[in-house]
């Protein structure tokens, strides 16, 4: 009997941890890294485009405001030239300079002439100076006879006015407050300058009004500063400045506030600053006060400590810096929203990819199990069929080598065995025995009792001989 070879059941490994999946996992990680790099580069490009667009908008607003301020300044200069060239004002100035005895009545007359102009432009005051820069007329009598502070602070520009130029005097700090003046010469009939007419500009009026028009969004503002970095126009965030301590509780204007970098966001909880005098100027104020025109789209801290984008310029004629800023958070709001959407989409794609990969791997595992079960079933069937074939082969050989009636090996079996034993005896150099048996009266028995009884006798005789001799190598 032939025993079929035993086949071992192969171990089913988890496809997720199978080495066959490692290249796929590595490929997935590489693709994820590439996607992350592309994502970062794309977002970086989108961010820079957003910043450049914000910078262009800031420059446009800044230029528009500057044009408006220049037109305002030109109108003020034209009006003051007309006023200072009037014969009536010239006569009054000459009288004040020549007749000190009647000065009170002359002052009243001069004030009556200039107050309508003062009211028209909503200026803070006027001064009439002699050529030594002494005050010979003003709204308040206490100032009469004093040397005007501009004689010390801006003597060169006053000398230019004496030379015949009507101009804005660059803003100066007087009594810890920024002040700006518009000065024009008063000349006699020979064209000689006999006095200077100064109007003190109300910074909270025209300049603030114009800069307030340059506001972008909810956090953008435009404001003016002097060369020392002090505000010349009112801030959009005056209530906030009072809250964080940069302005007094009752202070209504931010004009005179130093535009300094506090180094932190003062609008956050429990952060107050009593004074910023010792702090460095903001990047904008430092650059503008050095007569540099620039735009910063990468961001810097403003006087509140909030990161802003800004564009600024310096007006050399007026002596003021003009800046337009907007909170970085608002300027990049659309970018931040786009970034969130892209991140959500990428996370969704990654999760869906992982889910699909997991399902694919689970399906692969299921298929492997099904294939293994089918293979095992096929092997079992093959083993069964092999056993059946071997059994049939043995039976066939027995039928071919055995007489059908007596179950005694036939002549074919005898010839095969004789040849085999002959070769073995020859190889082993042993004798070979062959016994031939003749049964007496077998033919008569066969004729008398029949063939079947005769075959039965043959079988009985074979069985008897088989029991009597050793079976090794014997065929009967």
C-alpha positions as CSV (number, residue, x, y, z in Angstrom):
1,X,0.0,0.0,0.0
2,X,1.3,3.4,-0.9
3,X,0.7,6.1,1.7
4,X,0.2,9.7,0.2
5,X,2.7,12.3,1.3
6,X,1.5,14.5,4.2
7,X,1.3,18.2,3.2
8,X,1.7,20.9,5.9
9,X,-0.9,23.6,6.2
10,X,0.7,26.9,5.3
11,X,0.5,29.7,7.9
12,X,-1.8,32.6,6.9
13,X,0.0,35.8,7.8
14,X,-1.7,39.2,8.3
15,X,-1.4,41.1,5.0
16,X,-0.9,44.3,6.8
17,X,2.3,43.1,8.4
18,X,3.3,40.9,5.6
19,X,6.7,41.7,3.9
20,X,4.8,41.8,0.6
21,X,3.1,44.9,1.7
22,X,6.1,46.8,2.9
23,X,7.0,48.3,-0.5
24,X,3.4,49.5,-0.8
25,X,3.6,51.1,2.6
26,X,6.9,52.7,1.8
27,X,5.5,54.0,-1.5
28,X,2.5,55.4,0.4
29,X,4.7,57.2,2.8
30,X,6.9,58.6,0.0
31,X,3.7,59.8,-1.8
32,X,2.5,61.3,1.5
33,X,5.8,63.2,2.0
34,X,5.7,64.4,-1.6
35,X,2.1,65.5,-1.1
36,X,3.1,67.3,2.1
37,X,5.9,69.1,0.2
38,X,3.6,70.1,-2.6
39,X,1.0,71.2,-0.1
40,X,3.5,73.3,1.8
41,X,4.9,74.9,-1.4
42,X,1.4,75.6,-2.8
43,X,0.3,77.1,0.5
44,X,3.4,79.2,0.6
45,X,2.8,80.5,-2.9
46,X,-0.9,81.3,-2.0
47,X,0.3,83.0,1.2
48,X,2.8,85.1,-0.7
49,X,0.3,86.0,-3.4
50,X,-2.1,87.1,-0.6
51,X,0.6,89.2,1.0
52,X,1.5,90.8,-2.2
53,X,-2.1,91.6,-3.0
54,X,-2.5,93.2,0.5
55,X,0.7,95.2,-0.1
56,X,-0.6,96.5,-3.4
57,X,-3.9,97.6,-1.7
58,X,-1.9,99.3,1.1
59,X,0.2,101.2,-1.4
60,X,-2.9,102.3,-3.3
61,X,-4.6,103.6,-0.2
62,X,-1.4,105.2,1.0
63,X,-0.8,107.0,-2.3
64,X,-4.5,108.1,-2.4
65,X,-4.2,109.6,1.1
66,X,-0.9,111.3,0.3
67,X,-2.5,112.9,-2.8
68,X,-5.4,114.1,-0.7
69,X,-3.0,115.6,1.9
70,X,-1.0,117.3,-0.8
71,X,-4.1,118.9,-2.3
72,X,-5.2,120.0,1.1
73,X,-1.8,121.5,1.8
74,X,-1.8,123.3,-1.6
75,X,-5.2,124.8,-0.8
76,X,-4.1,126.0,2.6
77,X,-0.9,127.6,1.2
78,X,-2.9,129.3,-1.5
79,X,-5.4,130.7,1.0
80,X,-2.7,131.9,3.4
81,X,-0.8,133.6,0.6
82,X,-3.9,135.5,-0.4
83,X,-4.5,136.4,3.3
84,X,-0.9,137.5,4.0
85,X,-0.8,139.7,0.9
86,X,-3.9,141.6,1.8
87,X,-3.3,145.4,2.2
88,X,-5.4,145.5,5.4
89,X,-3.2,142.8,7.1
90,X,0.0,144.6,5.9
91,X,-1.2,147.9,7.4
92,X,-2.1,146.3,10.7
93,X,1.2,144.6,10.9
94,X,3.1,147.8,10.2
95,X,1.0,149.6,12.9
96,X,1.7,146.9,15.5
97,X,5.4,147.1,14.7
98,X,5.6,151.0,14.8
99,X,3.0,152.1,17.4
100,X,3.3,150.2,20.7
101,X,1.1,152.7,22.6
102,X,-2.1,151.8,20.8
103,X,-1.2,148.0,20.6
104,X,-4.3,146.8,22.5
105,X,-6.8,148.3,20.0
106,X,-4.6,147.2,17.1
107,X,-4.5,143.7,18.5
108,X,-8.3,143.7,18.7
109,X,-8.6,144.8,15.1
110,X,-6.0,142.2,13.9
111,X,-7.9,139.5,15.8
112,X,-11.1,140.6,14.3
113,X,-9.5,140.2,10.8
114,X,-7.9,136.8,11.4
115,X,-10.4,135.0,13.6
116,X,-12.8,134.4,10.7
117,X,-9.9,132.7,8.8
118,X,-9.0,130.8,12.0
119,X,-12.6,129.7,12.4
120,X,-12.9,128.8,8.7
121,X,-10.0,126.4,8.8
122,X,-10.7,125.3,12.4
123,X,-7.0,126.1,13.3
124,X,-5.8,126.1,16.9
125,X,-4.4,129.6,16.9
126,X,-2.4,132.3,15.0
127,X,0.8,134.2,15.7
128,X,2.3,137.3,14.2
129,X,6.1,137.4,14.5
130,X,8.5,140.2,13.8
131,X,11.6,139.3,11.8
132,X,13.4,138.4,15.1
133,X,10.7,135.8,15.6
134,X,9.2,137.6,18.6
135,X,5.4,137.3,19.1
136,X,3.7,140.6,18.4
137,X,0.2,139.3,18.1
138,X,-1.6,136.2,19.2
139,X,-5.0,135.0,20.5
140,X,-3.7,135.1,24.1
141,X,-2.0,138.2,25.5
142,X,0.3,136.0,27.7
143,X,2.3,135.0,24.7
144,X,3.0,138.5,23.5
145,X,6.6,139.6,23.6
146,X,7.9,136.1,23.9
147,X,10.3,134.5,21.4
148,X,8.4,131.8,19.5
149,X,9.6,128.2,20.1
150,X,10.1,127.8,16.4
151,X,13.0,130.3,16.6
152,X,14.9,127.6,18.4
153,X,13.4,124.5,16.9
154,X,13.1,125.4,13.2
155,X,15.1,128.6,12.6
156,X,16.2,127.6,9.1
157,X,12.6,127.1,7.9
158,X,11.6,130.5,9.5
159,X,14.4,132.1,7.6
160,X,13.0,130.6,4.4
161,X,9.7,132.2,5.2
162,X,11.4,135.6,5.7
163,X,12.9,135.0,2.3
164,X,9.4,135.0,0.8
165,X,8.3,131.4,0.9
166,X,4.9,130.3,2.2
167,X,5.3,126.9,3.7
168,X,4.4,124.3,6.3
169,X,6.8,124.2,9.2
170,X,7.7,120.6,10.0
171,X,6.0,119.4,13.1
172,X,7.7,119.9,16.4
173,X,7.1,118.9,20.0
174,X,6.1,121.9,22.2
175,X,4.9,121.2,25.7
176,X,5.1,117.5,25.0
177,X,2.6,117.8,22.2
178,X,3.2,117.7,18.4
179,X,2.4,121.0,16.7
180,X,2.5,122.1,13.1
181,X,2.4,125.6,11.7
182,X,1.7,127.2,8.3
183,X,3.8,130.3,7.9
184,X,3.8,133.0,5.3
185,X,5.7,136.4,5.0
186,X,4.0,139.8,5.2
187,X,5.7,142.2,3.0
188,X,5.6,146.0,2.6
189,X,5.2,147.9,-0.7
190,X,8.9,147.4,-1.5
191,X,8.6,143.6,-1.1
192,X,10.5,143.5,2.1
193,X,9.3,141.0,4.8
194,X,8.2,142.9,7.8
195,X,6.5,140.1,9.7
196,X,5.5,136.4,9.7
197,X,2.0,135.1,9.9
198,X,1.7,131.6,11.5
199,X,-1.4,129.5,11.8
200,X,-1.2,126.6,14.2
201,X,-2.8,123.6,12.4
202,X,-5.5,121.7,14.2
203,X,-4.1,118.2,13.7
204,X,-7.3,116.6,15.0
205,X,-9.3,118.2,12.2
206,X,-8.2,118.1,8.5
207,X,-5.2,115.8,8.8
208,X,-7.2,113.3,10.9
209,X,-10.2,113.5,8.6
210,X,-8.1,112.7,5.5
211,X,-6.2,109.9,7.1
212,X,-9.5,108.4,8.5
213,X,-10.6,107.9,4.9
214,X,-7.7,105.5,4.3
215,X,-9.0,102.6,6.3
216,X,-9.0,99.0,5.0
217,X,-11.5,96.5,6.4
218,X,-12.1,96.3,10.1
219,X,-8.6,96.9,11.3
220,X,-6.9,99.0,8.7
221,X,-5.9,102.6,9.4
222,X,-3.8,105.4,8.0
223,X,-2.0,107.9,10.3
224,X,0.7,110.5,10.2
225,X,3.8,110.8,12.4
226,X,6.6,113.3,12.9
227,X,10.3,112.7,12.6
228,X,10.5,111.6,16.3
229,X,7.8,109.0,15.8
230,X,4.9,110.8,17.5
231,X,1.3,110.6,16.0
232,X,0.0,113.7,14.2
233,X,-3.5,112.3,13.6
234,X,-6.0,110.4,15.7
235,X,-5.8,106.7,15.9
236,X,-8.7,104.4,14.9
237,X,-8.0,102.5,18.2
238,X,-8.3,105.3,20.7
239,X,-10.7,103.3,23.0
240,X,-8.3,100.3,22.9
241,X,-5.4,102.6,23.7
242,X,-7.1,103.9,26.8
243,X,-7.9,100.3,27.9
244,X,-4.3,99.1,27.5
245,X,-2.9,102.2,29.3
246,X,-1.2,104.0,26.4
247,X,-3.7,106.8,26.8
248,X,-5.2,108.3,30.0
249,X,-8.8,107.3,30.9
250,X,-10.1,110.7,30.0
251,X,-7.8,111.3,27.0
252,X,-9.9,111.7,23.9
253,X,-7.2,111.8,21.2
254,X,-4.1,109.8,20.4
255,X,-2.3,112.7,18.8
256,X,1.1,112.8,20.5
257,X,1.3,109.1,21.2
258,X,4.7,107.7,20.5
259,X,4.6,105.0,17.9
260,X,6.8,102.4,19.7
261,X,7.0,98.6,19.6
262,X,5.9,97.3,23.0
263,X,7.4,93.8,22.2
264,X,4.1,92.0,23.0
265,X,0.4,92.2,22.2
266,X,-1.0,94.7,24.7
267,X,-4.6,93.8,23.7
268,X,-4.4,90.4,25.3
269,X,-5.8,89.9,28.8
270,X,-4.1,91.7,31.7
271,X,-1.5,93.5,29.7
272,X,-1.1,97.2,30.2
273,X,1.7,99.6,29.5
274,X,2.0,102.9,31.4
275,X,4.5,104.5,29.1
276,X,6.3,103.6,25.9
277,X,8.9,106.4,25.9
278,X,11.8,104.1,26.5
279,X,10.8,101.5,23.8
280,X,12.2,101.4,20.3
281,X,10.0,102.8,17.5
282,X,8.1,100.4,15.3
283,X,9.7,99.1,12.2
284,X,7.5,101.5,10.2
285,X,8.2,104.6,12.3
286,X,11.9,103.9,12.4
287,X,12.1,103.5,8.6
288,X,9.8,106.4,7.8
289,X,11.6,108.9,10.1
290,X,14.7,108.1,8.2
291,X,13.1,109.3,4.9
292,X,12.6,105.8,3.6
293,X,9.5,104.8,1.6
294,X,8.8,101.1,1.9
295,X,6.1,98.3,2.2
296,X,6.4,95.4,4.6
297,X,4.2,92.4,3.6
298,X,5.9,90.0,6.0
299,X,4.6,91.8,9.1
300,X,5.8,93.7,12.1
301,X,4.4,94.8,15.5
302,X,2.5,98.1,15.6
303,X,2.2,100.4,18.7
304,X,-0.5,98.0,20.1
305,X,1.9,95.1,19.8
306,X,-0.3,93.5,17.1
307,X,1.3,92.1,13.9
308,X,0.4,94.2,10.9
309,X,1.2,94.6,7.3
310,X,2.1,98.2,6.3
311,X,3.2,100.7,3.7
312,X,4.7,104.0,4.5
313,X,6.3,107.1,3.0
314,X,7.9,110.3,4.1
315,X,6.8,113.7,2.8
316,X,9.8,115.9,2.8
317,X,7.9,119.1,2.2
318,X,5.4,118.7,5.0
319,X,7.9,116.9,7.3
320,X,5.5,114.1,8.1
321,X,5.5,110.3,7.7
322,X,2.4,108.7,6.4
323,X,1.6,105.0,7.1
324,X,-1.2,102.7,6.1
325,X,-1.5,99.4,8.1
326,X,-3.9,96.5,8.5
327,X,-3.8,93.7,11.0
328,X,-2.1,90.6,9.6
329,X,-4.9,88.4,10.8
330,X,-7.4,90.3,8.7
331,X,-5.1,90.7,5.7
332,X,-4.5,86.9,5.5
333,X,-8.0,85.9,6.5
334,X,-8.8,84.4,3.1
335,X,-5.5,82.6,3.1
336,X,-6.2,81.1,6.5
337,X,-9.6,80.0,5.4
338,X,-8.1,78.4,2.2
339,X,-5.4,76.7,4.3
340,X,-8.0,75.2,6.6
341,X,-10.0,73.9,3.6
342,X,-6.9,72.4,2.0
343,X,-5.8,70.8,5.3
344,X,-9.3,69.3,5.8
345,X,-9.3,68.1,2.2
346,X,-5.8,66.5,2.6
347,X,-6.8,64.8,5.9
348,X,-9.9,63.5,4.2
349,X,-8.0,62.2,1.3
350,X,-5.4,60.6,3.5
351,X,-8.1,59.0,5.7
352,X,-10.0,57.8,2.7
353,X,-6.8,56.4,1.2
354,X,-6.0,54.6,4.4
355,X,-9.5,53.2,4.6
356,X,-9.4,52.0,1.0
357,X,-6.0,50.5,1.5
358,X,-7.2,48.8,4.7
359,X,-10.2,47.4,2.9
360,X,-8.1,46.3,0.0
361,X,-5.7,44.5,2.4
362,X,-8.6,42.9,4.2
363,X,-10.1,41.7,0.9
364,X,-6.6,40.4,-0.1
365,X,-6.5,38.5,3.2
366,X,-10.0,37.1,2.6
367,X,-9.0,36.0,-0.9
368,X,-5.9,34.3,0.4
369,X,-7.9,32.4,3.0
370,X,-10.4,31.4,0.3
371,X,-7.5,30.3,-2.0
372,X,-5.9,28.4,0.8
373,X,-9.1,26.6,1.7
374,X,-9.7,25.7,-2.0
375,X,-6.1,24.4,-2.3
376,X,-6.4,22.3,0.9
377,X,-9.7,20.9,-0.4
378,X,-8.1,20.2,-3.8
379,X,-5.2,18.4,-2.1
380,X,-7.5,16.3,0.0
381,X,-9.5,15.3,-3.1
382,X,-6.2,14.5,-4.9
383,X,-5.1,12.3,-2.0
384,X,-8.4,10.5,-2.0
385,X,-8.2,10.0,-5.8
386,X,-4.6,8.8,-5.6
387,X,-5.5,6.3,-2.9
388,X,-8.5,5.1,-4.9
389,X,-6.2,4.7,-8.0
390,X,-3.6,2.8,-6.0
391,X,-6.2,0.5,-4.7
392,X,-7.7,0.0,-8.2
393,X,-4.2,-0.6,-9.5
394,X,-3.5,-3.3,-6.9
395,X,-6.8,-4.9,-7.6
396,X,-6.1,-4.8,-11.3
397,X,-2.7,-6.3,-10.8
398,X,-4.2,-9.1,-8.7
399,X,-6.8,-9.8,-11.4
400,X,-4.1,-9.8,-14.1
401,X,-1.8,-12.2,-12.1
402,X,-4.5,-14.4,-10.5
403,X,-6.8,-17.1,-12.0
404,X,-10.3,-16.0,-11.6
405,X,-11.7,-19.4,-10.5
406,X,-9.1,-20.6,-8.1
407,X,-7.4,-17.3,-7.0
408,X,-4.1,-19.0,-7.7
409,X,-1.4,-17.0,-9.4
410,X,-1.5,-17.6,-13.2
411,X,1.2,-18.3,-15.7
412,X,1.9,-14.6,-16.2
413,X,2.6,-14.2,-12.5
414,X,4.7,-17.4,-12.6
415,X,6.9,-16.1,-15.4
416,X,7.4,-12.7,-13.8
417,X,8.4,-14.2,-10.5
418,X,10.6,-16.8,-12.0
419,X,12.5,-14.2,-13.9
420,X,12.9,-12.0,-10.8
421,X,14.0,-14.9,-8.6
422,X,16.4,-16.1,-11.3
423,X,18.1,-12.8,-11.3
424,X,18.2,-12.6,-7.5
425,X,19.7,-16.1,-7.2
426,X,22.3,-15.3,-9.8
427,X,23.1,-12.0,-8.1
428,X,23.2,-13.7,-4.6
429,X,24.9,-16.9,-6.1
430,X,22.3,-19.0,-4.4
431,X,20.4,-22.0,-5.8
432,X,16.9,-21.7,-7.2
433,X,14.4,-24.5,-6.6
434,X,11.4,-25.3,-8.8
435,X,8.9,-27.9,-7.8
436,X,6.3,-29.3,-10.3
437,X,3.4,-31.1,-8.8
438,X,1.2,-33.5,-10.8
439,X,-2.1,-34.5,-9.1
440,X,-3.1,-38.2,-9.8
441,X,-6.4,-38.8,-11.5
442,X,-7.1,-35.1,-11.7
443,X,-8.4,-35.3,-15.2
444,X,-10.8,-38.2,-14.3
445,X,-11.9,-36.1,-11.3
446,X,-12.5,-33.1,-13.4
447,X,-14.4,-35.1,-16.0
448,X,-16.5,-36.8,-13.3
449,X,-17.2,-33.9,-10.9
450,X,-16.9,-31.0,-13.2
451,X,-14.5,-28.2,-13.7
452,X,-15.6,-26.1,-10.7
453,X,-15.0,-28.9,-8.3
454,X,-11.7,-29.6,-9.9
455,X,-10.7,-25.9,-9.4
456,X,-11.7,-26.1,-5.8
457,X,-9.4,-29.0,-5.3
458,X,-6.6,-27.0,-6.8
459,X,-7.2,-24.1,-4.4
460,X,-7.3,-26.5,-1.5
461,X,-4.0,-28.1,-2.5
462,X,-2.4,-24.6,-2.9
463,X,-3.5,-23.5,0.5
464,X,-2.1,-26.6,2.0
465,X,1.3,-26.2,0.3
466,X,1.4,-22.5,1.2
467,X,1.0,-23.3,4.9
468,X,3.7,-26.0,4.8
469,X,6.5,-23.9,3.4
470,X,8.1,-20.5,4.1
471,X,6.4,-17.7,2.1
472,X,9.6,-15.7,1.4
473,X,10.2,-15.6,-2.3
474,X,7.8,-18.5,-2.9
475,X,5.0,-18.5,-5.5
476,X,2.6,-21.5,-5.6
